[in-house]
PDB file of C-alpha atoms in Angstrom:
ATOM      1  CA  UNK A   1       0.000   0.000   0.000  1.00  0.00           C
ATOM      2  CA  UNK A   2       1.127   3.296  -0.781  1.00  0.00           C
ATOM      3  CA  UNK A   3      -0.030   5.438   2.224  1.00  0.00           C
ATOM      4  CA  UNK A   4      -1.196   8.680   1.796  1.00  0.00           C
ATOM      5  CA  UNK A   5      -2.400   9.746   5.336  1.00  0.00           C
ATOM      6  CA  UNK A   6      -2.362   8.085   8.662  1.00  0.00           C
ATOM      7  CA  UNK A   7      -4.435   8.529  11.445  1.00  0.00           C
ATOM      8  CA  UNK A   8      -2.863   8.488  14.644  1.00  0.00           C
ATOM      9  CA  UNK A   9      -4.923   7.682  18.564  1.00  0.00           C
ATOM     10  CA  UNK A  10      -3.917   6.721  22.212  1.00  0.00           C
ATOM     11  CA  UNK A  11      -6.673   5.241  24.835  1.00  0.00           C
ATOM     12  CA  UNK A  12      -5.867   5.245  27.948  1.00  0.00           C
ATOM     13  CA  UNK A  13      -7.180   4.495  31.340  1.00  0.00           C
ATOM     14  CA  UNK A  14      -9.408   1.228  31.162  1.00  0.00           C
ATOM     15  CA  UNK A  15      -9.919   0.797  27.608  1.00  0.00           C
ATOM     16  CA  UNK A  16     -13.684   1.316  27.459  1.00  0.00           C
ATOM     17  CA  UNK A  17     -13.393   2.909  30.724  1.00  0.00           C
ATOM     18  CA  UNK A  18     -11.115   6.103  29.921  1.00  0.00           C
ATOM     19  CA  UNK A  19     -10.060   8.466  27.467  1.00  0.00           C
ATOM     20  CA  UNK A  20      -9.131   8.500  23.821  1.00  0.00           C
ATOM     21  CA  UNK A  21      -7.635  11.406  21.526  1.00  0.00           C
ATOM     22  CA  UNK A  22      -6.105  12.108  18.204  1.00  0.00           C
ATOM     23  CA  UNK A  23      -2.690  12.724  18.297  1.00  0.00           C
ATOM     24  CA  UNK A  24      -3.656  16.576  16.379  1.00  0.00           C
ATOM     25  CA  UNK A  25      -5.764  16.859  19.008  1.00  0.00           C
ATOM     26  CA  UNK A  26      -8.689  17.380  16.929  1.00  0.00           C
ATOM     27  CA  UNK A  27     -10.638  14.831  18.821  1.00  0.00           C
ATOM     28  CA  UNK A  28     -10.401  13.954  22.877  1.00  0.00           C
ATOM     29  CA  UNK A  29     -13.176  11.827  24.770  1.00  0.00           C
ATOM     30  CA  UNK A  30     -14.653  10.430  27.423  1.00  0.00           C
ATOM     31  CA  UNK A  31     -14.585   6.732  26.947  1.00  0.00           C
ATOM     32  CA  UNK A  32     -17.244   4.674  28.890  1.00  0.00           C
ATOM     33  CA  UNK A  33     -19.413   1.198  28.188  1.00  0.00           C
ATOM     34  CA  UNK A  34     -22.819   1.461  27.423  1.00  0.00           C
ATOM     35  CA  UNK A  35     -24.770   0.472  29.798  1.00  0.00           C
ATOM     36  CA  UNK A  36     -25.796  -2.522  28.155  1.00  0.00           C
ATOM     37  CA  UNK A  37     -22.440  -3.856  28.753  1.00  0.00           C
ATOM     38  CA  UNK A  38     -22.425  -2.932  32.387  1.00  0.00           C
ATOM     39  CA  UNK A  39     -21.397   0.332  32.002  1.00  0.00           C
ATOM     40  CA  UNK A  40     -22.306   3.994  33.208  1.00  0.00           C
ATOM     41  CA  UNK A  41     -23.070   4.833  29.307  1.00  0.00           C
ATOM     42  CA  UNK A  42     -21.659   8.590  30.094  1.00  0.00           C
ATOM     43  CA  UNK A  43     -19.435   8.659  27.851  1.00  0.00           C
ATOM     44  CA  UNK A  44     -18.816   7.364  24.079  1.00  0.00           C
ATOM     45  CA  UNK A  45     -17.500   3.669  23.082  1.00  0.00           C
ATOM     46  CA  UNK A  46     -15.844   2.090  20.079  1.00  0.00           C
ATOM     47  CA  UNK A  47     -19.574   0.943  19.097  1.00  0.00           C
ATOM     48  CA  UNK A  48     -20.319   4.578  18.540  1.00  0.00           C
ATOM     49  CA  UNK A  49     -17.101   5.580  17.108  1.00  0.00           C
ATOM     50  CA  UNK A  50     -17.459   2.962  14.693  1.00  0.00           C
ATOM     51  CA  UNK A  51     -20.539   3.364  13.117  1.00  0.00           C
ATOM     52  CA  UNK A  52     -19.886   7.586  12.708  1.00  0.00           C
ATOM     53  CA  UNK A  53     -16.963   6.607  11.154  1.00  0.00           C
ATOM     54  CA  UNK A  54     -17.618   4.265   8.703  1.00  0.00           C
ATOM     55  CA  UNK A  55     -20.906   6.655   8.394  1.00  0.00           C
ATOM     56  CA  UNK A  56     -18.925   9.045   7.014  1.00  0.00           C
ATOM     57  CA  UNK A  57     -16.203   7.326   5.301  1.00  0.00           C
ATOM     58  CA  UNK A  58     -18.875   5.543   3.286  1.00  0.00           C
ATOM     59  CA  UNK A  59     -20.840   8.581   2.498  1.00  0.00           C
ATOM     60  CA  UNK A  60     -17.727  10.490   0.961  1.00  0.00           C
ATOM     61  CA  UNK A  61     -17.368   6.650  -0.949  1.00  0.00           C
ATOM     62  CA  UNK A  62     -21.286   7.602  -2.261  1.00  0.00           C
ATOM     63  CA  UNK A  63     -20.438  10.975  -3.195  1.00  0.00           C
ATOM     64  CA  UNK A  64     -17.175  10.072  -4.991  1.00  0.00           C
ATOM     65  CA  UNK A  65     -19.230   7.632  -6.697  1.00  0.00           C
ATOM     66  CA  UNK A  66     -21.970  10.307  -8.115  1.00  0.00           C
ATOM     67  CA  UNK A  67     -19.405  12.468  -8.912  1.00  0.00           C
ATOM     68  CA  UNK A  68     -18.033   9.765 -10.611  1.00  0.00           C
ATOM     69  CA  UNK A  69     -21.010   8.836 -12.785  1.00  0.00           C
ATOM     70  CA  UNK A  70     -22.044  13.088 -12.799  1.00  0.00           C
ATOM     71  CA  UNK A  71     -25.253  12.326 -10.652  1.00  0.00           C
ATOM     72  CA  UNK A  72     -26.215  14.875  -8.733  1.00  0.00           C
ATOM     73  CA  UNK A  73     -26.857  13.590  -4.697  1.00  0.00           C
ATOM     74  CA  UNK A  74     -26.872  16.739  -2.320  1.00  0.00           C
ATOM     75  CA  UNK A  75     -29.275  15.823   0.140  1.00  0.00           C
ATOM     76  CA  UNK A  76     -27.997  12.028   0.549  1.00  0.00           C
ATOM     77  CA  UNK A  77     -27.178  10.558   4.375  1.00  0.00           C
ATOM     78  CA  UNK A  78     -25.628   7.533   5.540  1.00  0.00           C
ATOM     79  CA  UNK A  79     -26.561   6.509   8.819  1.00  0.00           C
ATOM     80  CA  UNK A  80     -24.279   3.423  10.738  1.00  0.00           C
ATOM     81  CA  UNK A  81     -25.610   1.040  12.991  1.00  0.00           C
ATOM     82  CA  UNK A  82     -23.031  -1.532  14.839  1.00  0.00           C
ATOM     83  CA  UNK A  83     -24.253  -4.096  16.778  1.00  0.00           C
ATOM     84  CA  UNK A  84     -21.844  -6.088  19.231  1.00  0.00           C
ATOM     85  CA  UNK A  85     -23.074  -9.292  20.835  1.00  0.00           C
ATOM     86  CA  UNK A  86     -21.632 -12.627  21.229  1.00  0.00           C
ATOM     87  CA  UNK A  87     -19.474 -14.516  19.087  1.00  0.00           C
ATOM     88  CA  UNK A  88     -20.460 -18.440  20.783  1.00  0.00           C
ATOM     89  CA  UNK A  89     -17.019 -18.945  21.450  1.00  0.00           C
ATOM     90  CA  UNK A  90     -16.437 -16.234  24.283  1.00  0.00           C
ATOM     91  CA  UNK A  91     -15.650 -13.685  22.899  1.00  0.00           C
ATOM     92  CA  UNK A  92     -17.858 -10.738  20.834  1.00  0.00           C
ATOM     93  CA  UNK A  93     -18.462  -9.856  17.410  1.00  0.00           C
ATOM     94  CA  UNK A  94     -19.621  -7.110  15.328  1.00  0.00           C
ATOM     95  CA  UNK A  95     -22.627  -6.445  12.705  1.00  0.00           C
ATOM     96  CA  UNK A  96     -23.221  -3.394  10.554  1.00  0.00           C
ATOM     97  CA  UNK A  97     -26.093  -1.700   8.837  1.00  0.00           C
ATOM     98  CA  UNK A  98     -25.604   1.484   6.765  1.00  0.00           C
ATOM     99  CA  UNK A  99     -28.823   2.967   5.871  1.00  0.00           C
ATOM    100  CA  UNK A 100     -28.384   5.088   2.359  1.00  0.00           C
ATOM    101  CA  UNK A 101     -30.712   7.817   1.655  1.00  0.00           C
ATOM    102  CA  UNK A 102     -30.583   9.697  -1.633  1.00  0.00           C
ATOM    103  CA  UNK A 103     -34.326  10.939  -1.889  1.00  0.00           C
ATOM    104  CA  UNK A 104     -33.317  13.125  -5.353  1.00  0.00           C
ATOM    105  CA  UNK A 105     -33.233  10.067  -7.849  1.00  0.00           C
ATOM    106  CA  UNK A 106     -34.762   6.683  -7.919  1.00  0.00           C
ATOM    107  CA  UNK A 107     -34.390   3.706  -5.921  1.00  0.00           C
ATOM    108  CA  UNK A 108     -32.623   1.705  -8.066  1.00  0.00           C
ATOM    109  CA  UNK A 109     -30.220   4.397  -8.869  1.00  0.00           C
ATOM    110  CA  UNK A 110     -29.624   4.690  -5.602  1.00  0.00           C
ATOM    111  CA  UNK A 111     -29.286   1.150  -5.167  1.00  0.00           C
ATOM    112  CA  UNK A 112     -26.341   1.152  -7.724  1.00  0.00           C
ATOM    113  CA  UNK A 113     -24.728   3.634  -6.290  1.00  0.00           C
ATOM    114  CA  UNK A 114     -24.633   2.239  -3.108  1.00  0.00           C
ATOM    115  CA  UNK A 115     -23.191  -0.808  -4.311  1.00  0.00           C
ATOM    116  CA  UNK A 116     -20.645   0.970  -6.169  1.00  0.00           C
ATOM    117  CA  UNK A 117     -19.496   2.829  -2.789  1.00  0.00           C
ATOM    118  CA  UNK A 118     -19.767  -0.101  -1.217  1.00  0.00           C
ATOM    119  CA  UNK A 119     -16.711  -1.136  -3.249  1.00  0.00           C
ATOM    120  CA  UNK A 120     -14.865   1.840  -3.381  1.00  0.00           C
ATOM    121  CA  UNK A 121     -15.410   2.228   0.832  1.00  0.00           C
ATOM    122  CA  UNK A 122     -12.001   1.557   2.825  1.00  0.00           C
ATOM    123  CA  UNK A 123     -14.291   0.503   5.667  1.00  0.00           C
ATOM    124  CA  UNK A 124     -16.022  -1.434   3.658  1.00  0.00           C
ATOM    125  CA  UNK A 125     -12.534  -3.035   1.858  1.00  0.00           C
ATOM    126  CA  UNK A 126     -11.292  -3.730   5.643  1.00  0.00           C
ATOM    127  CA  UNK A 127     -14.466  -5.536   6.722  1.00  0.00           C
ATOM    128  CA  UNK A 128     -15.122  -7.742   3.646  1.00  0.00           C
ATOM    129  CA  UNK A 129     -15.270 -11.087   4.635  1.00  0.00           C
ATOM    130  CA  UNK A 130     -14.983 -10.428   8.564  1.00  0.00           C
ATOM    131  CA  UNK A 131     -18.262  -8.870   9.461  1.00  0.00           C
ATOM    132  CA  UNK A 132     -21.413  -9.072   8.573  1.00  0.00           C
ATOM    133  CA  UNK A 133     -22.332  -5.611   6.557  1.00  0.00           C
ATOM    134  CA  UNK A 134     -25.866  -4.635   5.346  1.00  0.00           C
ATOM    135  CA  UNK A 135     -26.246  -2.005   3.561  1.00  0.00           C
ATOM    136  CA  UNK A 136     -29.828  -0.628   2.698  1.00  0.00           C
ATOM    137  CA  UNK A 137     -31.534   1.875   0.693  1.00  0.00           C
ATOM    138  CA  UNK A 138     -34.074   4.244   1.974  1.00  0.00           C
ATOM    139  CA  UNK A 139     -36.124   6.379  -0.238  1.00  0.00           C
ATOM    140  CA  UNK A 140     -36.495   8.409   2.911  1.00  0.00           C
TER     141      UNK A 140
END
C-alpha cells in the first residue's frame, strides 16, 4: 500500500473505561461502556465511534461515486448502525447496517450507487469477509 495519510490515537485508562484522543488533538473523549455492557453509558465507546466513522467514510465513498457517474446527490445521508453481541465462542463480534438515503433520484439508482461505494469504501474493503455488513436503501 502506498499510504497517503495516517491517522494516529492513544486510549488510555481502562480501555472502554477512559479516554481517547487524536494525536492533532482534533478529537479527545470520554470513553465509557454502554450500559448494556455494564457500564455507566456517560461517555462514548468504540460501538459509537465505529458506526460515525464508517458513516462518514462511506458517504464520501457515495459521493465520490456520483461524482463519478455526474449524478447529482446533495441531500444524501448515511446513517451506521453496529451491533456487538456474542461470538459463541467467548468472545464478541460485530454487525453493521448502513442505511443510504438519496431521496433526489430513484431507488434503483440509488441502489447502484450504493453498491458501487460499497466497493470503493475503505471501511467497507477492511471488513469484507470479517463482518457481517448490510447495507440498505431508503427512499427516505
Amino acid at each position: 500500500m502506498n499510504a497517503i495519510y495516517t491517522a494516529e490515537a492513544l486510549s488510555t485508562g481502562q480501555g472502554r473505561e477512559g479516554r481517547v484522543a487524536t494525536s492533532d488533538g482534533s478529537l479527545d473523549l470520554t470513553m465509557a461502556p454502554p450500559k448494556e455492557l455494564g457500564g455507566s453509558g456517560a461517555g462514548t465507546n468504540p460501538e459509537q465511534l465505529f458506526a460515525a466513522g464508517f458513516a462518514a467514510c462511506f458517504h464520501s465513498a457515495l459521493q465520490a461515486v456520483a461524482r463519478s457517474r455526474k449524478t447529482k446527490v446533495e441531500n444524501s445521508s448515511v446513517g451506521g448502525r453496529v451491533t456487538i453481541g456474542s461470538n459463541g465462542e467467548g468472545g464478541y463480534q460485530l454487525a453493521v447496517v448502513l442505511e443510504v438515503i438519496i431521496p433526489e433520484i430513484p431507488h434503483d439508482q440509488a441502489r447502484e450507487l450504493a453498491d458501487a461505494a460499497h466497493l470503493l469504501c475503505p471501511y467497507s474493503n477492511a471488513t469484507r469477509g470479517n463482518i457481517e455488513v448490510t447495507v440498505v436503501v431508503s427512499d427516505d
